[in-house]
Coordinates of C-alpha atoms and ligand atoms in Angstrom, one line a residue:
M13 CA 12.1 -34.2 -18.8
N14 CA 9.2 -31.8 -20.0
A15 CA 10.6 -28.7 -21.5
T16 CA 7.6 -26.3 -21.2
A17 CA 7.1 -27.2 -17.0
G18 CA 9.2 -28.2 -14.0
P19 CA 12.9 -27.6 -14.2
M20 CA 13.4 -27.4 -17.7
R21 CA 11.2 -25.2 -18.3
G22 CA 13.0 -21.8 -20.4
V23 CA 15.9 -23.2 -20.3
T24 CA 19.4 -21.1 -20.4
S25 CA 20.9 -20.0 -23.8
Y26 CA 24.1 -21.8 -24.6
G27 CA 22.9 -22.5 -28.5
D28 CA 22.5 -26.2 -27.5
Q29 CA 19.2 -26.8 -25.2
G30 CA 20.4 -30.2 -24.9
F31 CA 23.6 -29.2 -23.2
S32 CA 21.7 -26.7 -21.6
R33 CA 19.4 -29.3 -19.8
F34 CA 22.5 -31.5 -19.3
L35 CA 24.2 -28.3 -17.7
R36 CA 21.1 -27.8 -15.5
G37 CA 20.3 -31.0 -14.6
A38 CA 24.2 -31.0 -13.1
F39 CA 24.0 -28.2 -10.8
L40 CA 20.5 -29.1 -9.8
A41 CA 22.0 -32.4 -8.7
A42 CA 25.2 -30.7 -7.1
A43 CA 22.2 -29.0 -5.0
G44 CA 20.8 -32.3 -4.2
Y45 CA 18.1 -32.8 -6.4
D46 CA 17.1 -36.1 -7.6
G47 CA 15.3 -37.5 -10.6
E48 CA 12.5 -37.6 -7.9
D49 CA 12.6 -34.2 -6.9
L50 CA 12.9 -32.8 -10.5
S51 CA 10.0 -34.9 -11.8
R52 CA 7.7 -32.3 -9.8
P53 CA 6.5 -28.8 -10.9
L54 CA 8.3 -26.2 -9.3
V55 CA 6.8 -23.6 -7.4
G56 CA 8.6 -20.3 -6.4
I57 CA 9.0 -18.4 -3.1
T58 CA 10.0 -15.2 -2.8
D59 CA 12.1 -14.5 0.1
L60 CA 11.9 -11.0 1.5
R61 CA 14.1 -11.3 4.7
S62 CA 16.4 -8.7 5.3
D63 CA 18.1 -6.8 8.6
Y64 CA 17.0 -4.0 6.8
N65 CA 13.4 -4.8 7.1
P66 CA 12.3 -5.8 10.3
C67 CA 8.6 -6.0 9.7
H68 CA 10.1 -9.4 8.0
R69 CA 11.5 -10.9 10.7
G70 CA 8.7 -13.7 11.1
M71 CA 8.9 -14.2 7.2
G72 CA 11.3 -17.8 7.8
E73 CA 8.7 -19.5 9.5
I74 CA 6.2 -18.5 7.1
I75 CA 8.2 -19.8 4.2
E76 CA 8.9 -23.2 6.2
N77 CA 5.2 -23.3 6.6
V78 CA 4.8 -22.8 2.7
K79 CA 7.4 -25.3 1.5
R80 CA 5.3 -28.0 3.6
G81 CA 2.4 -27.3 2.2
V82 CA 4.0 -27.3 -1.8
L83 CA 5.6 -30.6 -0.8
Q84 CA 2.3 -32.5 0.7
G85 CA 0.7 -30.6 -2.7
G86 CA 3.3 -32.8 -4.8
A87 CA 5.3 -30.1 -6.3
L88 CA 8.9 -28.7 -5.3
P89 CA 9.3 -25.5 -3.5
M90 CA 12.4 -23.0 -4.7
V91 CA 12.8 -20.3 -2.2
F92 CA 14.6 -17.1 -4.1
P93 CA 15.4 -13.7 -2.9
T94 CA 13.9 -10.5 -4.4
M95 CA 14.9 -7.3 -2.9
S96 CA 13.0 -6.4 0.6
L97 CA 11.2 -3.2 1.5
G98 CA 11.7 -1.7 4.8
E99 CA 9.4 1.5 5.1
T100 CA 11.2 2.9 8.0
L101 CA 15.1 2.0 6.8
L102 CA 14.8 3.2 3.1
S103 CA 15.9 6.6 2.1
P104 CA 14.4 9.2 1.1
T105 CA 11.1 7.0 0.8
S106 CA 10.2 3.3 -0.1
M107 CA 8.0 4.2 -2.8
L108 CA 11.0 5.1 -4.8
F109 CA 11.7 1.6 -5.1
R110 CA 7.8 -0.1 -5.6
N111 CA 8.7 -0.3 -9.3
L112 CA 11.9 -1.9 -8.7
L113 CA 10.9 -4.4 -7.0
A114 CA 7.9 -5.1 -9.2
M115 CA 10.2 -5.1 -12.4
E116 CA 12.7 -7.4 -9.9
T117 CA 9.8 -9.9 -9.2
E118 CA 8.5 -9.8 -12.7
E119 CA 11.7 -10.7 -14.4
L120 CA 12.5 -13.4 -12.0
I121 CA 9.3 -15.3 -12.1
R122 CA 9.8 -15.0 -16.1
A123 CA 13.6 -16.1 -15.9
Q124 CA 13.9 -19.0 -13.5
P125 CA 11.5 -22.1 -14.4
M126 CA 8.7 -22.2 -12.1
D127 CA 4.8 -23.7 -12.6
A128 CA 3.3 -21.3 -9.9
V129 CA 4.8 -19.1 -7.2
V130 CA 4.5 -17.5 -3.9
L131 CA 5.0 -14.3 -3.2
I132 CA 5.1 -13.3 0.1
G133 CA 5.3 -9.7 1.3
G134 CA 4.4 -7.6 4.3
C135 CA 5.8 -4.0 4.7
D136 CA 3.9 -1.4 2.9
K137 CA 5.6 -1.4 -0.8
T138 CA 6.4 -5.0 -0.8
V139 CA 2.8 -6.4 -1.2
P140 CA 1.8 -3.8 -4.1
A141 CA 5.2 -4.6 -5.9
Q142 CA 4.6 -8.3 -6.0
M143 CA 0.7 -7.4 -7.5
M144 CA 2.1 -5.2 -10.1
A145 CA 4.2 -8.7 -10.8
A146 CA 1.5 -10.4 -10.7
A147 CA -0.7 -8.9 -12.9
V148 CA 1.7 -9.5 -16.2
S149 CA 2.7 -12.7 -15.2
E150 CA 2.0 -16.0 -17.1
V151 CA 2.1 -18.5 -14.6
P152 CA -0.2 -18.5 -11.7
V153 CA 0.5 -16.5 -8.9
I154 CA -0.8 -16.5 -5.0
L155 CA 0.1 -14.2 -2.5
E156 CA 0.6 -14.7 1.0
V157 CA 1.8 -11.9 3.8
T158 CA 3.8 -11.8 7.2
G159 CA 0.5 -10.9 9.1
P160 CA 0.4 -7.7 11.0
M161 CA 1.9 -7.0 14.8
I162 CA 0.1 -7.8 18.0
T163 CA -0.4 -4.6 19.9
N164 CA 1.3 -3.7 23.7
S165 CA 0.9 -1.3 26.1
W166 CA 2.2 1.7 28.3
Q167 CA 1.0 3.0 31.4
G168 CA -2.1 0.6 30.7
E169 CA -2.8 2.6 27.3
R170 CA -2.7 -0.1 24.2
L171 CA -0.6 0.9 21.8
G172 CA 0.2 -0.3 18.0
A173 CA 2.4 1.2 15.2
C174 CA 2.2 3.4 13.8
T175 CA -1.1 5.4 14.3
D176 CA -0.1 5.9 18.0
C177 CA 3.8 6.1 17.2
R178 CA 2.2 9.8 15.3
R179 CA 0.1 10.3 18.4
M180 CA 2.5 9.6 20.9
W181 CA 4.7 12.4 19.1
A182 CA 2.2 14.4 18.8
K183 CA 2.2 14.6 22.1
Y184 CA 5.7 15.0 23.2
R185 CA 5.7 18.2 20.5
A186 CA 2.6 19.7 22.6
G187 CA 4.6 18.9 25.8
D188 CA 2.6 16.7 27.1
I189 CA 4.6 14.0 27.4
D190 CA 8.4 14.4 28.6
E191 CA 12.0 13.0 26.8
S192 CA 12.1 10.0 29.1
E193 CA 8.2 9.0 28.5
V194 CA 8.9 9.3 24.8
S195 CA 11.3 7.4 25.2
A196 CA 10.0 4.1 27.1
V197 CA 7.1 4.8 24.0
K198 CA 9.4 3.9 22.1
G199 CA 10.0 0.4 23.2
A200 CA 6.1 -0.2 23.5
L201 CA 4.7 0.8 19.6
A202 CA 6.3 -2.2 17.8
T203 CA 7.0 -5.3 19.9
T204 CA 6.8 -8.5 17.7
S205 CA 7.2 -9.3 13.8
G206 CA 5.1 -8.7 11.5
T207 CA 4.0 -5.4 9.9
C208 CA 2.4 -2.3 11.5
M209 CA -1.4 -3.4 13.6
V210 CA -3.5 -0.9 12.0
M211 CA -5.5 -0.1 8.9
G212 CA -2.2 1.4 7.7
T213 CA -1.1 0.4 4.2
A214 CA 0.3 -3.1 5.2
S215 CA -2.8 -4.2 6.3
T216 CA -4.7 -2.1 3.6
M217 CA -2.7 -4.0 1.0
A218 CA -2.8 -7.3 2.6
C219 CA -6.8 -6.6 2.5
M220 CA -7.0 -5.5 -1.4
A221 CA -4.5 -9.0 -2.3
E222 CA -7.4 -10.9 -0.5
A223 CA -10.4 -9.0 -1.8
L224 CA -9.0 -9.2 -5.6
G225 CA -9.0 -12.6 -5.2
L226 CA -5.0 -12.9 -5.4
M227 CA -4.6 -14.5 -1.6
L228 CA -6.4 -17.3 -0.2
P229 CA -9.4 -15.8 2.1
G230 CA -8.7 -15.0 5.4
G231 CA -5.1 -14.6 4.7
A232 CA -5.0 -10.7 5.5
T233 CA -5.6 -10.7 9.1
P234 CA -3.9 -13.3 11.2
P235 CA -1.1 -11.6 13.0
S236 CA 2.3 -12.8 12.4
P237 CA 3.6 -14.5 15.7
T238 CA -0.2 -16.6 15.4
G239 CA -0.4 -20.1 14.1
A240 CA -3.4 -19.2 12.1
R241 CA -0.8 -17.0 10.0
L242 CA 1.4 -20.2 9.8
R243 CA -1.6 -22.7 8.9
H244 CA -2.7 -20.0 6.1
A245 CA 1.1 -20.2 4.8
T246 CA 0.6 -23.9 4.7
E247 CA -2.8 -23.9 2.9
T248 CA -1.2 -21.3 0.4
G249 CA 1.4 -23.7 -0.3
R250 CA -0.9 -26.9 -0.9
R251 CA -2.7 -24.3 -3.4
A252 CA 0.1 -23.1 -4.9
A253 CA 0.8 -27.0 -5.7
E254 CA -2.5 -27.4 -7.1
L255 CA -2.0 -24.2 -9.5
A256 CA 1.1 -25.6 -10.3
H257 CA -0.8 -29.2 -12.0
N258 CA -3.7 -26.8 -13.2
P259 CA -2.9 -23.1 -13.8
V260 CA -5.1 -20.5 -13.3
T261 CA -2.8 -17.5 -14.4
P262 CA -3.7 -13.8 -12.7
S263 CA -5.2 -12.6 -16.0
Q264 CA -8.1 -14.9 -15.1
I265 CA -8.5 -13.3 -11.9
L266 CA -8.0 -9.6 -12.2
D267 CA -10.9 -8.1 -14.0
R268 CA -13.1 -5.2 -13.6
A269 CA -15.3 -6.9 -11.2
G270 CA -12.6 -8.1 -8.9
F271 CA -11.1 -4.7 -8.7
L272 CA -14.9 -2.9 -8.1
N273 CA -14.8 -5.5 -4.7
A274 CA -11.5 -4.3 -3.7
I275 CA -12.2 -0.7 -3.7
R276 CA -15.4 -1.6 -2.0
V277 CA -13.5 -3.0 0.7
L278 CA -11.1 -0.3 0.7
A279 CA -14.1 1.9 1.4
A280 CA -15.6 -0.2 4.5
I281 CA -12.0 -0.7 6.2
G282 CA -11.2 3.3 5.9
G283 CA -8.2 2.0 4.2
S284 CA -4.8 3.7 3.0
T285 CA -5.1 6.2 0.8
N286 CA -1.7 4.5 -0.5
A287 CA -4.3 1.5 -2.0
I288 CA -5.3 4.3 -4.2
V289 CA -2.5 4.6 -6.1
H290 CA -1.0 1.0 -5.5
L291 CA -4.4 -0.4 -7.4
L292 CA -4.5 2.3 -10.1
A293 CA -0.7 0.3 -11.1
V294 CA -1.9 -3.0 -10.5
A295 CA -4.7 -2.3 -12.7
R296 CA -3.2 -0.7 -15.5
R297 CA -0.7 -3.1 -15.9
A298 CA -3.9 -6.1 -16.0
K299 CA -5.0 -4.0 -19.1
V300 CA -8.1 -3.1 -16.6
D301 CA -10.0 -0.1 -17.2
I302 CA -10.1 1.6 -13.6
T303 CA -9.6 5.2 -12.4
L304 CA -9.7 7.7 -9.9
R305 CA -13.1 7.9 -10.5
D306 CA -14.1 4.5 -9.9
F307 CA -13.0 4.9 -6.5
D308 CA -14.9 8.3 -5.7
L309 CA -18.1 6.4 -6.7
V310 CA -17.7 3.1 -5.0
A311 CA -16.3 5.2 -1.9
A312 CA -19.7 7.4 -1.9
Q313 CA -21.9 4.3 -1.9
T314 CA -19.8 2.7 0.8
P315 CA -20.3 3.3 4.4
L316 CA -17.1 2.7 7.0
L317 CA -17.6 -0.8 8.6
L318 CA -14.5 -1.2 10.6
D319 CA -13.5 0.1 13.8
L320 CA -9.7 0.3 13.2
K321 CA -7.1 3.0 13.7
P322 CA -6.9 5.7 12.4
S323 CA -10.6 5.8 11.0
G324 CA -11.6 4.2 14.3
S325 CA -10.2 2.5 17.8
G326 CA -9.3 -0.9 17.0
Y327 CA -6.2 -2.8 15.7
M328 CA -5.6 -5.5 13.4
E329 CA -5.8 -8.3 15.8
D330 CA -9.5 -7.1 16.7
F331 CA -10.5 -7.5 13.2
D332 CA -8.9 -10.9 12.8
Q333 CA -10.6 -12.3 16.0
A334 CA -14.1 -10.8 14.6
G335 CA -13.9 -13.2 11.5
G336 CA -11.3 -11.0 9.4
L337 CA -12.4 -9.8 5.7
P338 CA -14.3 -12.9 5.5
T339 CA -16.5 -11.4 7.8
L340 CA -16.5 -8.0 6.6
M341 CA -17.2 -9.6 2.9
K342 CA -20.3 -11.2 4.3
E343 CA -21.7 -8.1 5.4
L344 CA -20.7 -6.2 2.5
A345 CA -22.0 -9.2 0.1
P346 CA -25.5 -7.1 -1.2
L347 CA -22.7 -4.7 -2.6
L348 CA -20.1 -6.9 -3.9
D349 CA -20.0 -9.1 -7.1
L350 CA -20.4 -12.5 -5.9
E351 CA -19.8 -14.1 -9.0
H352 CA -16.0 -13.3 -8.9
I353 CA -13.7 -16.1 -9.0
G354 CA -10.2 -16.0 -6.9
I355 CA -7.3 -18.2 -6.5
S356 CA -9.2 -20.6 -4.4
G357 CA -11.0 -21.4 -7.5
K358 CA -14.3 -20.7 -6.1
S359 CA -16.6 -17.8 -6.6
L360 CA -16.9 -15.5 -4.0
G361 CA -20.5 -16.4 -3.4
N362 CA -19.4 -19.9 -2.7
E363 CA -16.4 -18.6 -0.4
L364 CA -18.6 -16.9 1.8
L365 CA -21.6 -19.7 2.5
D366 CA -19.9 -21.1 5.4
V367 CA -19.1 -18.0 6.7
A368 CA -20.9 -16.1 9.6
P369 CA -21.6 -12.5 9.6
P370 CA -20.3 -10.1 12.5
Q371 CA -20.9 -11.2 15.5
P372 CA -23.1 -9.0 18.7
W373 CA -20.1 -10.0 21.2
Q374 CA -17.9 -7.6 18.7
S375 CA -17.9 -4.1 17.8
T376 CA -15.0 -4.1 15.7
I377 CA -17.1 -5.0 12.5
R378 CA -19.8 -3.2 12.1
T379 CA -23.1 -3.9 10.0
L380 CA -24.5 -2.2 7.0
G381 CA -27.4 -1.2 9.3
K382 CA -25.3 0.3 12.0
P383 CA -22.0 1.4 10.3
L384 CA -19.1 2.8 12.2
G385 CA -19.1 6.1 9.8
P386 CA -20.8 7.3 6.6
V387 CA -20.4 6.4 3.3
G388 CA -17.5 8.3 1.7
A389 CA -14.8 7.3 3.8
L390 CA -12.1 8.2 0.8
A391 CA -12.8 11.3 -1.8
V392 CA -11.4 12.1 -5.1
L393 CA -11.0 15.9 -5.8
S394 CA -10.4 17.8 -8.7
G395 CA -10.1 21.6 -9.5
T396 CA -7.7 23.9 -10.4
L397 CA -5.1 22.9 -7.8
A398 CA -5.2 19.3 -8.7
P399 CA -6.5 19.3 -12.6
D400 CA -6.2 15.4 -12.7
G401 CA -6.8 14.6 -9.3
A402 CA -6.3 14.5 -5.9
V403 CA -7.3 12.5 -2.8
I404 CA -8.6 12.9 0.8
K405 CA -9.6 10.2 3.5
T406 CA -12.2 11.7 4.5
S407 CA -13.0 9.0 7.8
A408 CA -9.3 10.3 9.3
A409 CA -10.4 14.0 8.7
T410 CA -11.7 16.7 10.7
Q411 CA -15.7 17.3 9.7
A412 CA -15.5 21.3 10.3
L413 CA -12.4 21.8 7.9
M414 CA -14.5 19.7 5.2
Q415 CA -15.1 23.1 3.5
H416 CA -12.4 25.6 4.3
T417 CA -11.0 28.3 2.6
G418 CA -7.5 29.9 3.9
P419 CA -4.1 31.5 2.9
A420 CA -1.4 29.1 2.0
I421 CA 1.5 29.0 3.3
V422 CA 4.1 27.0 0.7
F423 CA 6.7 24.6 1.4
E424 CA 9.3 23.6 -1.1
S425 CA 10.3 20.3 0.1
S426 CA 10.5 18.3 3.6
D427 CA 13.4 19.8 4.5
D428 CA 12.0 23.2 3.8
V429 CA 9.1 21.9 6.2
A430 CA 11.5 20.7 9.2
A431 CA 13.5 23.6 8.7
R432 CA 10.3 26.1 9.3
I433 CA 7.4 24.5 10.8
D434 CA 8.6 25.3 14.2
D435 CA 9.8 28.7 13.5
P436 CA 8.4 30.7 16.4
D437 CA 8.6 33.5 13.7
L438 CA 6.3 31.7 11.3
V439 CA 3.3 33.5 10.8
V440 CA 0.6 30.7 11.1
T441 CA -2.7 30.5 12.0
A442 CA -5.4 27.4 12.2
D443 CA -6.9 28.3 9.6
H444 CA -3.7 28.4 7.2
V445 CA -3.7 25.9 4.5
L446 CA -0.3 24.5 4.5
V447 CA 1.0 23.5 1.3
L448 CA 3.7 21.4 0.3
R449 CA 5.3 20.5 -3.1
N450 CA 8.4 19.3 -4.7
S451 CA 7.2 16.3 -3.4
G452 CA 5.1 14.1 -6.0
P453 CA 6.6 11.3 -8.3
V454 CA 9.3 12.9 -10.3
G455 CA 10.1 15.7 -7.5
A456 CA 10.8 13.0 -4.4
G457 CA 9.8 10.0 -5.4
M458 CA 6.3 10.5 -3.7
P459 CA 7.5 10.4 -0.2
E460 CA 4.7 10.1 2.7
S461 CA 5.2 13.5 3.8
G462 CA 2.0 15.0 3.1
S463 CA 0.4 15.1 6.5
M464 CA 2.6 17.8 7.7
A465 CA 3.3 18.2 11.5
I466 CA 1.0 21.0 13.1
P467 CA 3.5 23.9 14.0
R468 CA 4.6 23.7 17.4
K469 CA 3.1 27.1 18.5
L470 CA -0.5 25.9 17.2
A471 CA 0.2 22.3 18.4
E472 CA 0.9 24.1 21.8
Q473 CA -2.3 26.0 21.8
G474 CA -4.5 22.9 21.5
V475 CA -4.7 22.9 17.5
T476 CA -5.0 19.1 16.4
D477 CA -5.5 19.8 12.8
M478 CA -4.9 22.2 9.9
V479 CA -5.9 21.6 5.9
R480 CA -2.8 20.5 4.2
V481 CA -2.5 20.4 0.3
S482 CA 0.3 18.3 -1.6
D483 CA 1.6 16.2 -4.0
A484 CA 2.8 13.8 -1.8
R485 CA 1.2 10.8 -0.1
M486 CA 0.7 10.0 3.5
S487 CA 1.1 6.7 5.7
G488 CA -2.0 4.8 5.9
T489 CA -1.4 5.1 9.4
S490 CA -1.9 9.0 9.3
Y491 CA -5.0 11.5 10.2
G492 CA -5.9 14.7 9.7
T493 CA -7.5 17.1 6.7
V494 CA -4.6 16.3 4.6
V495 CA -5.2 16.5 0.3
L496 CA -2.6 14.2 -1.3
H497 CA -1.5 12.8 -4.9
C498 CA -2.4 16.7 -6.5
A499 CA -1.7 15.5 -10.3
P500 CA 0.0 16.6 -12.1
E501 CA 2.9 17.3 -9.4
S502 CA 4.3 20.6 -8.9
A503 CA 7.9 19.6 -10.8
V504 CA 6.4 18.8 -13.9
G505 CA 4.6 22.1 -14.0
G506 CA 1.3 21.3 -11.9
P507 CA -0.6 24.0 -10.9
L508 CA 0.9 23.4 -7.4
A509 CA 4.0 24.8 -8.2
L510 CA 2.0 28.2 -8.7
V511 CA 0.8 28.8 -5.4
R512 CA 2.5 31.3 -3.3
D513 CA 2.2 32.3 0.1
G514 CA -0.9 34.1 1.1
D515 CA -2.9 32.7 -1.9
L516 CA -6.3 31.6 -0.6
I517 CA -7.0 28.1 -1.3
R518 CA -10.5 26.2 -1.1
L519 CA -11.1 23.0 0.2
D520 CA -14.7 21.7 -0.6
V521 CA -15.3 18.3 -0.3
A522 CA -18.8 17.8 -0.4
A523 CA -18.1 19.6 -4.1
R524 CA -15.5 17.2 -4.8
R525 CA -13.2 20.5 -5.4
I526 CA -9.5 22.0 -4.3
D527 CA -9.3 25.3 -5.9
L528 CA -6.1 28.0 -6.1
L529 CA -8.4 31.3 -6.0
V530 CA -6.0 33.0 -8.1
D531 CA -7.1 34.5 -11.3
D532 CA -5.8 32.5 -14.7
V533 CA -3.6 35.6 -16.2
E534 CA -1.9 35.7 -12.8
L535 CA -1.4 32.4 -13.0
E536 CA -0.4 32.2 -16.5
A537 CA 2.1 35.0 -15.6
R538 CA 3.7 33.2 -12.7
R539 CA 4.0 29.7 -14.9
L540 CA 6.7 31.8 -17.4
N541 CA 8.7 32.1 -14.1
I542 CA 9.1 28.4 -13.4
T543 CA 11.6 25.7 -14.7
R544 CA 11.5 22.3 -14.6
K545 CA 14.7 20.5 -12.7
P546 CA 17.0 18.3 -14.2
S547 CA 17.0 14.8 -13.6
A548 CA 19.3 13.2 -11.6
A549 CA 22.6 12.1 -13.1
R550 CA 23.0 8.7 -13.2
G551 CA 21.3 5.4 -11.6
W552 CA 18.0 4.3 -10.9
L553 CA 16.3 7.7 -9.8
R554 CA 17.4 9.1 -13.4
L555 CA 15.5 6.1 -14.9
Y556 CA 12.7 6.7 -12.6
Q557 CA 12.2 10.5 -13.1
D558 CA 12.4 10.1 -16.7
H559 CA 9.9 7.3 -17.0
V560 CA 7.6 7.5 -13.7
L561 CA 3.9 8.1 -14.4
Q562 CA 1.7 10.7 -12.5
A563 CA -0.1 9.5 -9.0
D564 CA -3.4 9.2 -11.0
T565 CA -2.5 6.7 -13.2
G566 CA -0.5 4.3 -10.5
A567 CA 3.2 6.3 -10.6
D568 CA 4.2 3.4 -12.9
M569 CA 7.0 3.4 -15.3
D570 CA 5.4 4.3 -18.9
F571 CA 7.5 1.5 -20.8
L572 CA 5.6 -1.5 -17.8
Ligands
FES604 FE1 6.7 -1.8 7.8 FE2 4.5 -0.3 9.1 S1 6.7 0.0 8.9 S2 4.4 -2.2 7.5

């Protein structure tokens, strides 16, 4: 049997390779594999099912279809578990564990015998972690996702997770719906298997996997419960078997052209700001030179083409029915590098040859001639409050607040926000700028707490948006004039640490600036009084805090 491929690839170290192969054969035989099975190349398939991850409850069916495709392609499927990151059931934030899943996936691909691997993700951090692992894999990797949920309705109003979760919760806070109504809404927001069905982080990262060429075309949008999702899974399995016979590695796919295509798509779909951090992390691992500036430059030339929440009005099933990402990329083709070759083995130009452009019967995918929104759905800022950069999703922000100067109200943590934001004695007006610190990668694992709630007393007066600034992230399903990812973060001495209540902060998106209007002498005096908190005493959090990088380079670990 071949010692560099198939089941005898990378034998266990017992000091006697013959014995190692003998022992491995014995244990594989115990699992029911015979010579015919073991003569085939192996395709690993990840299994991220967990009762702690409701978004992955449809993953079993998808795995079965991938396996069928692998067998049809003449290879042997081998399913293995990795940790599963369920966004809503992890504390303090799933982002704290993205790098851990990336490391685990990387190491299991390397340590176990496989000639190709299918990584199946879904919920927010799983696909980014798998892409980070893919970036350093020496065996072919192909991604598949669970697909989005299908929408439901409440009192005739169409609802989906989780832009509507936030919108309905805001209505409840403003007193527009009561306790029993918000309880009924809870049962109607997330009703099938799959991931959040707006252009949140999960949907965005599925689109990024497809746009980068790590997933077969058409894979980002089919909803989880549909046959189309299962057929895509089977096709993925077949392609994985081909890759096991004739390898194409991620290093052959992940180049600057591919990343620029993905960033172009990110801007055109009004994708999650989280994708910026994740793509920077993947590019860093792949040793591809991509910086925050690339996001700003590409976004500034790319109009918003997709009418999906939170930037628009539709849901992922509408996107899918309108043709999905291939149709959007067909429209975007004049702005894409069509020579880029993805995991299908074909150039993007060839992939798009038979794809129809956006059809007149639908309004979800718009045209370059009649876009949904202007260029610049995302913007990268810098200034005295974020010397290494910050981001804002302008497509989900309020136009009138894009240039705004107001006094700061500073919150030390998410707990501080929770404790004081609704305090009737809090002196706050719609002109104030809400500042949240200690919420960057080192400070708190970079939770999605940047879109702080509008103070209840202002919400009750009809205020729906305010300028908010933090070193945190926000959910891709959120909206508002929210400046995020300020780097360097406050916990490592970034300027956010120096802000005091009443300081003026100026946001000027057109000028790409976020500034603290306090003179340097005063800031230096304040700097003398800040102290850095010690790292956690033990465990993953200790390792993370000691080694995580800042948001502007992807918040990966410095040793990876
Ligand atoms: Fe899992 Fe939204 S909570 S994708």
